[in-house]
JSON list of C-alpha atoms in Angstrom, two decimals:
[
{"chain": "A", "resi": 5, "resn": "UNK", "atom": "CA", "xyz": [98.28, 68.20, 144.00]},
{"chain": "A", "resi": 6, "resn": "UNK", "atom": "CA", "xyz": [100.93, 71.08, 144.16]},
{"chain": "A", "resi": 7, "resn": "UNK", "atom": "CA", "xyz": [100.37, 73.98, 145.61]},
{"chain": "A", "resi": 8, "resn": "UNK", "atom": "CA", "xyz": [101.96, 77.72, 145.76]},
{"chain": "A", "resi": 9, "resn": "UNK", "atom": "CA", "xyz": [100.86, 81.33, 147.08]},
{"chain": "A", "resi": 10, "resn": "UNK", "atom": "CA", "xyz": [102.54, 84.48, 147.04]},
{"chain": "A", "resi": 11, "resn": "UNK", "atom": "CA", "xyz": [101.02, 87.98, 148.16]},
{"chain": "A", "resi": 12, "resn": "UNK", "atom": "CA", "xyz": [100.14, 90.78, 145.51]},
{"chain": "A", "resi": 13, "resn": "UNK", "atom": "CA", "xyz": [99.28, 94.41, 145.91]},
{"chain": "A", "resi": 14, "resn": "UNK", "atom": "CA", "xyz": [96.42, 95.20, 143.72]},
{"chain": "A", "resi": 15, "resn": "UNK", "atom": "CA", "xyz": [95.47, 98.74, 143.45]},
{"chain": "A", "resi": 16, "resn": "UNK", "atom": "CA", "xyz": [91.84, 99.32, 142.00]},
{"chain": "A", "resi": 17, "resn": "UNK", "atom": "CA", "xyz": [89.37, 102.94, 142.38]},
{"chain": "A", "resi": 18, "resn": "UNK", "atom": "CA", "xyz": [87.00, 103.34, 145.07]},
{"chain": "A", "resi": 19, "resn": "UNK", "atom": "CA", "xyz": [83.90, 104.15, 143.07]},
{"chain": "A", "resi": 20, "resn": "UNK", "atom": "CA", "xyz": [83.56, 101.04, 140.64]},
{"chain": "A", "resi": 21, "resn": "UNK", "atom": "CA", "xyz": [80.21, 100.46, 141.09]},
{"chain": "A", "resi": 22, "resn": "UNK", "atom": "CA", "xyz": [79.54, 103.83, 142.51]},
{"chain": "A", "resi": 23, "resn": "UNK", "atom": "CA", "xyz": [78.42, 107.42, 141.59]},
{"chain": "A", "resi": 24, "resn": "UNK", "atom": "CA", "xyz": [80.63, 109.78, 142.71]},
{"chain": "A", "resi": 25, "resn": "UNK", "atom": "CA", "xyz": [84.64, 110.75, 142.86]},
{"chain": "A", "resi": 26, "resn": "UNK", "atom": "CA", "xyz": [86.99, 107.58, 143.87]},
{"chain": "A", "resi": 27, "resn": "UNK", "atom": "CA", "xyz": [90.50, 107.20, 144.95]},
{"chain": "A", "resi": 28, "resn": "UNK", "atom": "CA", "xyz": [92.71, 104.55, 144.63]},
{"chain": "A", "resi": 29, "resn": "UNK", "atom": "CA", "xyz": [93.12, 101.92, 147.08]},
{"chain": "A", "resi": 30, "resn": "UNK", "atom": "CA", "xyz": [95.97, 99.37, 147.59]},
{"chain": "A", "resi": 31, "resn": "UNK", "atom": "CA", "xyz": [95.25, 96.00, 149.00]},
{"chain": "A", "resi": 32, "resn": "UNK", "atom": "CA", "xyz": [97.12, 93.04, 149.77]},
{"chain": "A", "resi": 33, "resn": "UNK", "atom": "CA", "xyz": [95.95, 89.88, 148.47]},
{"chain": "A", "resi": 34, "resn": "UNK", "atom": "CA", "xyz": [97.33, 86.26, 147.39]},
{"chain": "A", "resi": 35, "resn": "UNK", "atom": "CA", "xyz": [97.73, 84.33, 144.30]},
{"chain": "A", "resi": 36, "resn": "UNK", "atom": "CA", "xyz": [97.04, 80.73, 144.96]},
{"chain": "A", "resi": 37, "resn": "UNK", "atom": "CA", "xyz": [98.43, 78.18, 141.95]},
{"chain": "A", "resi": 38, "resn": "UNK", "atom": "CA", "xyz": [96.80, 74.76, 142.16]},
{"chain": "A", "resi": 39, "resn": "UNK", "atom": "CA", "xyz": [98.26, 72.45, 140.04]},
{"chain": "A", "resi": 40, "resn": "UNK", "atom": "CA", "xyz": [96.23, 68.53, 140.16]},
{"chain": "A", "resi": 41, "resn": "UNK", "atom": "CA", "xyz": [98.63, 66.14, 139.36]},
{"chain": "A", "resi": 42, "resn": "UNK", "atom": "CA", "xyz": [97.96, 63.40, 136.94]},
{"chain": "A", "resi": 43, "resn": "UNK", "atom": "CA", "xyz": [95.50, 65.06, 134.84]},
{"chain": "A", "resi": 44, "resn": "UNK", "atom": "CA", "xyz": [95.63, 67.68, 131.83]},
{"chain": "A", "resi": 45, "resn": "UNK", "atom": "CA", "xyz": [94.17, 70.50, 133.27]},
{"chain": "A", "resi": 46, "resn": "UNK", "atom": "CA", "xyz": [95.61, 73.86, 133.58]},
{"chain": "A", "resi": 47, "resn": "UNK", "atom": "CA", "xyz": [96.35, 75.37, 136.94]},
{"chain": "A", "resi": 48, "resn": "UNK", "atom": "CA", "xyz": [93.48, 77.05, 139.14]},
{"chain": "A", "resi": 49, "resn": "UNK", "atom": "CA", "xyz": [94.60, 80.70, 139.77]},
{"chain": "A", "resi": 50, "resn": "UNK", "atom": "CA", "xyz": [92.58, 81.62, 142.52]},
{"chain": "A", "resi": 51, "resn": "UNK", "atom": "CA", "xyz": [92.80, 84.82, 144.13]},
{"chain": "A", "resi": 52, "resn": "UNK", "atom": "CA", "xyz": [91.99, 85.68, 147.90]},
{"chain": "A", "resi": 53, "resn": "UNK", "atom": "CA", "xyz": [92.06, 88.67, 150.45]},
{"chain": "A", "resi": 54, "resn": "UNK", "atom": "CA", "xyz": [92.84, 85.34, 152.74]},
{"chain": "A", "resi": 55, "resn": "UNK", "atom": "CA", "xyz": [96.17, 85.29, 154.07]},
{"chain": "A", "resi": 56, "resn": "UNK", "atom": "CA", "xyz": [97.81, 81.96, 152.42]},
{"chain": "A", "resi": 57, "resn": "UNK", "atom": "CA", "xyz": [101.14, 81.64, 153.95]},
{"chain": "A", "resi": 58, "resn": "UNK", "atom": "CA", "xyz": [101.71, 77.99, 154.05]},
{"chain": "A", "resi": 59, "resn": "UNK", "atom": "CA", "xyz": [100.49, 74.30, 152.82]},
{"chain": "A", "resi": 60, "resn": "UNK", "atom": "CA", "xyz": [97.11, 74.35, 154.82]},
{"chain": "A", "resi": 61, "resn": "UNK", "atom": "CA", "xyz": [95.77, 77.45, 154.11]},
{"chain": "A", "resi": 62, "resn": "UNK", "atom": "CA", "xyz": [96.44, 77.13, 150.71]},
{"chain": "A", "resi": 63, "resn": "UNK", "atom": "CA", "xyz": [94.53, 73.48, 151.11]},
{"chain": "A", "resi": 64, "resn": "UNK", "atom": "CA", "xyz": [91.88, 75.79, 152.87]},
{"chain": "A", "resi": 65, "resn": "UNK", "atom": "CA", "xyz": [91.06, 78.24, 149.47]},
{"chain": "A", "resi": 66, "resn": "UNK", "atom": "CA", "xyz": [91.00, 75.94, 147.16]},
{"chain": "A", "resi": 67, "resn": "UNK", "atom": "CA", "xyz": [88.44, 73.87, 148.99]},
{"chain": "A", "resi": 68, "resn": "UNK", "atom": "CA", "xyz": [86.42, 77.19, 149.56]},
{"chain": "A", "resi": 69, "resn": "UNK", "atom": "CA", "xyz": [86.59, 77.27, 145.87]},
{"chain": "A", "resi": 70, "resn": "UNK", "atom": "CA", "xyz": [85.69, 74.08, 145.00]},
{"chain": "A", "resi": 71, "resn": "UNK", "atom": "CA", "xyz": [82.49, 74.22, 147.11]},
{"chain": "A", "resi": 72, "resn": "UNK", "atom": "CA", "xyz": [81.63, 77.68, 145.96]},
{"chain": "A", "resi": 73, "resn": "UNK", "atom": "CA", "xyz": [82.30, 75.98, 142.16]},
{"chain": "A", "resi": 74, "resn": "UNK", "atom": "CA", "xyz": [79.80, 72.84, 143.49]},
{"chain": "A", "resi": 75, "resn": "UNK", "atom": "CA", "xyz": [77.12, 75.67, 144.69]},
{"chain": "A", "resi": 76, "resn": "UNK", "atom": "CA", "xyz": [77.24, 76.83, 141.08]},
{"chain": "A", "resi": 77, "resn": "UNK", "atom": "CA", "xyz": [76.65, 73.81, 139.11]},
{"chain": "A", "resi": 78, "resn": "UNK", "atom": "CA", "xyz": [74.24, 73.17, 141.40]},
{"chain": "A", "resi": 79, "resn": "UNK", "atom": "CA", "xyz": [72.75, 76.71, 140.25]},
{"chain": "A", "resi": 80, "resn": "UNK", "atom": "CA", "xyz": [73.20, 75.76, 136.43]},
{"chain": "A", "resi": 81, "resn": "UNK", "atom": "CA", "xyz": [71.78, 72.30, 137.12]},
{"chain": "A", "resi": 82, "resn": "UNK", "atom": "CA", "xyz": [68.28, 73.74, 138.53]},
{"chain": "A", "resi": 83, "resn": "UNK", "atom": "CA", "xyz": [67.80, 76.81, 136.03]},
{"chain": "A", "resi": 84, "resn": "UNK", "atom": "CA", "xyz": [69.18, 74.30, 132.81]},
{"chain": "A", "resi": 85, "resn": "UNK", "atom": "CA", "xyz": [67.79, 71.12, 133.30]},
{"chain": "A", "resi": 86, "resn": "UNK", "atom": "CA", "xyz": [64.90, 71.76, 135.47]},
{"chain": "A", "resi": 87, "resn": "UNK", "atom": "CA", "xyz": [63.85, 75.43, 134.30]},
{"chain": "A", "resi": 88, "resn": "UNK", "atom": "CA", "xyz": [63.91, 76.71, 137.77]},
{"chain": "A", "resi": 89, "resn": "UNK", "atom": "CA", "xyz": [63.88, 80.66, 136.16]},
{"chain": "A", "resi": 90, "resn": "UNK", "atom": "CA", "xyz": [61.00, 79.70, 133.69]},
{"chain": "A", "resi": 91, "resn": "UNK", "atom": "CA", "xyz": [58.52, 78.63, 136.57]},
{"chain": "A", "resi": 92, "resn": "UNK", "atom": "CA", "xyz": [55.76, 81.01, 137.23]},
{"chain": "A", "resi": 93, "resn": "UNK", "atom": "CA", "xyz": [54.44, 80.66, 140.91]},
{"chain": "A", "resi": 94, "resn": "UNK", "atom": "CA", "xyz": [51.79, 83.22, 142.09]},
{"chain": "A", "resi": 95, "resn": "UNK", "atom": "CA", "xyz": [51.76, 82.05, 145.47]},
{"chain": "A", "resi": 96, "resn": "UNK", "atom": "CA", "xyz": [54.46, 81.91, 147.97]},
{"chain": "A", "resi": 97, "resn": "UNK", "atom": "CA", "xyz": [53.40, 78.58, 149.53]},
{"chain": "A", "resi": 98, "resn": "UNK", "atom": "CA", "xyz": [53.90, 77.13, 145.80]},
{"chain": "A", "resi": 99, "resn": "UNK", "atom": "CA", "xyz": [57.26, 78.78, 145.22]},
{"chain": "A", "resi": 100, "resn": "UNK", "atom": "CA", "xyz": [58.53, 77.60, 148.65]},
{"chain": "A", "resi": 101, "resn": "UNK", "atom": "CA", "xyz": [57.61, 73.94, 147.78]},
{"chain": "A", "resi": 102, "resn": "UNK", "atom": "CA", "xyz": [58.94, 74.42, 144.28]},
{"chain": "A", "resi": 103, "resn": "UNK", "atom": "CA", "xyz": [62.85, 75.45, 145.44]},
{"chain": "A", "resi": 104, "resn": "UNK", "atom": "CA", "xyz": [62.78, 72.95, 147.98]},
{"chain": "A", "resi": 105, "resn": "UNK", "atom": "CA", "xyz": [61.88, 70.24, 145.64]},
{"chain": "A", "resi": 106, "resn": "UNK", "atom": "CA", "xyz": [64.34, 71.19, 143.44]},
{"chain": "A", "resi": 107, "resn": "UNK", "atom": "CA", "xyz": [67.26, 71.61, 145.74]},
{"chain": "A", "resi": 108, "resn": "UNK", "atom": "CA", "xyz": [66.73, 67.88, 146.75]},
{"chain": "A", "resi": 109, "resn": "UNK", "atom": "CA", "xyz": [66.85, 66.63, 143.34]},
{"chain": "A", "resi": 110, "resn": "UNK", "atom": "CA", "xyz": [69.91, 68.68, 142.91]},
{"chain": "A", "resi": 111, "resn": "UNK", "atom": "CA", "xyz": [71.39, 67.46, 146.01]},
{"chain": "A", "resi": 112, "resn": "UNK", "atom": "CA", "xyz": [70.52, 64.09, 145.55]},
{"chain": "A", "resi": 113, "resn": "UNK", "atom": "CA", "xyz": [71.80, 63.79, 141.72]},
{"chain": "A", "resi": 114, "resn": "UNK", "atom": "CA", "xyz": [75.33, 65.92, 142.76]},
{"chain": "A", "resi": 115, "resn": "UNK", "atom": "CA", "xyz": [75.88, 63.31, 145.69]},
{"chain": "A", "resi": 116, "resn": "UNK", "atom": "CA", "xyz": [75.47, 60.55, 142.69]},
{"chain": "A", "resi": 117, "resn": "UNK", "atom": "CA", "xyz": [78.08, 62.34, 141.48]},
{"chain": "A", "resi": 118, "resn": "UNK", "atom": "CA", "xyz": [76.10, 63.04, 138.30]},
{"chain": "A", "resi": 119, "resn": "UNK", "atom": "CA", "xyz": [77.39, 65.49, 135.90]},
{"chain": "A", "resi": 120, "resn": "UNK", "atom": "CA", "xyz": [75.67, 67.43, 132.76]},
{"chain": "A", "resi": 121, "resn": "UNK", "atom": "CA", "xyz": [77.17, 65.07, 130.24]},
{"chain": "A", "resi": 122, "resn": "UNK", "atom": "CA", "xyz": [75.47, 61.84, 131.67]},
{"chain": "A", "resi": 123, "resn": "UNK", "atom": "CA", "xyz": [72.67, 60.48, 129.25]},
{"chain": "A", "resi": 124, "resn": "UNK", "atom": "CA", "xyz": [70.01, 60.92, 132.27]},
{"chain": "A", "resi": 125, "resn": "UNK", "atom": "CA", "xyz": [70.61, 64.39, 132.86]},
{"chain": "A", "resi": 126, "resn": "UNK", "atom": "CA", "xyz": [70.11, 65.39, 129.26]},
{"chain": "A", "resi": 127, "resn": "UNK", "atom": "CA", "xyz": [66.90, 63.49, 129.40]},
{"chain": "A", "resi": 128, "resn": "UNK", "atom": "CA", "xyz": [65.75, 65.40, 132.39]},
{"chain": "A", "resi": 129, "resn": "UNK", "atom": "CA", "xyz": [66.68, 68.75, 130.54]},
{"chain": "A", "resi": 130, "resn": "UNK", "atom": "CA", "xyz": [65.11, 67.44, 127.48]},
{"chain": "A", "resi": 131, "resn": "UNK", "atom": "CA", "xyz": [61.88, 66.70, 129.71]},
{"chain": "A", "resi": 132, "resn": "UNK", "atom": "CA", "xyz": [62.19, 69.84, 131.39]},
{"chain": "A", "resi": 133, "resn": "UNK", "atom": "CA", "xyz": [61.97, 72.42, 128.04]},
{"chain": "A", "resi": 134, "resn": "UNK", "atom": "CA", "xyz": [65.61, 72.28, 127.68]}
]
């Protein structure tokens, strides 16, 4: 893996997202180029508030963006293959039980290290209205 940072000023209005007059506001934040070796993919461009000023805390965001990419395929995963946002629940009890059962078959098929393309997961979407 290779790994470069370098700071940027970004300038962006107040009021995006909000009624009302804005002014402009300057921040300083960093570029982060992540570059794994050995593979075709393109370089991650992440960008971060988080000072990045050497190797390890570059290492640092892009593991905070890995995980936050994990949290959503784990997301996709419940409301694709097991219709998580088609569920109606009237009672809270039932809704509780629900999101906890799902979160533990999404936790248990993302430490199998299962991904959307395996045969079994397409069955499970298949079986859940998918």
């Amino acid at each position: 893996m290779e790994l470069a940072a370098c700071p940027l000023r970004v300038t962006y209005w107040s009021n995006v997202r909000r009624q009302g007059p804005g002014k402009p506001v300057t921040r300083e934040v960093w570029l982060v180029e992540v570059r794994v070796l050995g593979v075709g993919w393109e370089p991650w461009l992440l960008l971060t508030d988080w000072p990045t000023t050497d190797a390890q805390s570059a290492v640092r965001i892009f593991t905070m963006y890995r995980q936050r990419w994990s949290v959503e395929d784990s997301f996709k995963f419940l409301k694709t293959c097991l219709g998580w946002e088609e569920v109606q629940v009237l009672d809270w009890r039932g809704i509780r039980t629900l999101v906890a059962l799902a979160w533990v078959a999404a936790g248990f098929l993302f430490d199998l290290g299962v991904t959307f393309q395996w045969a079994e997961v397409q069955l499970l979407a298949k079986l859940g209205g998918s």
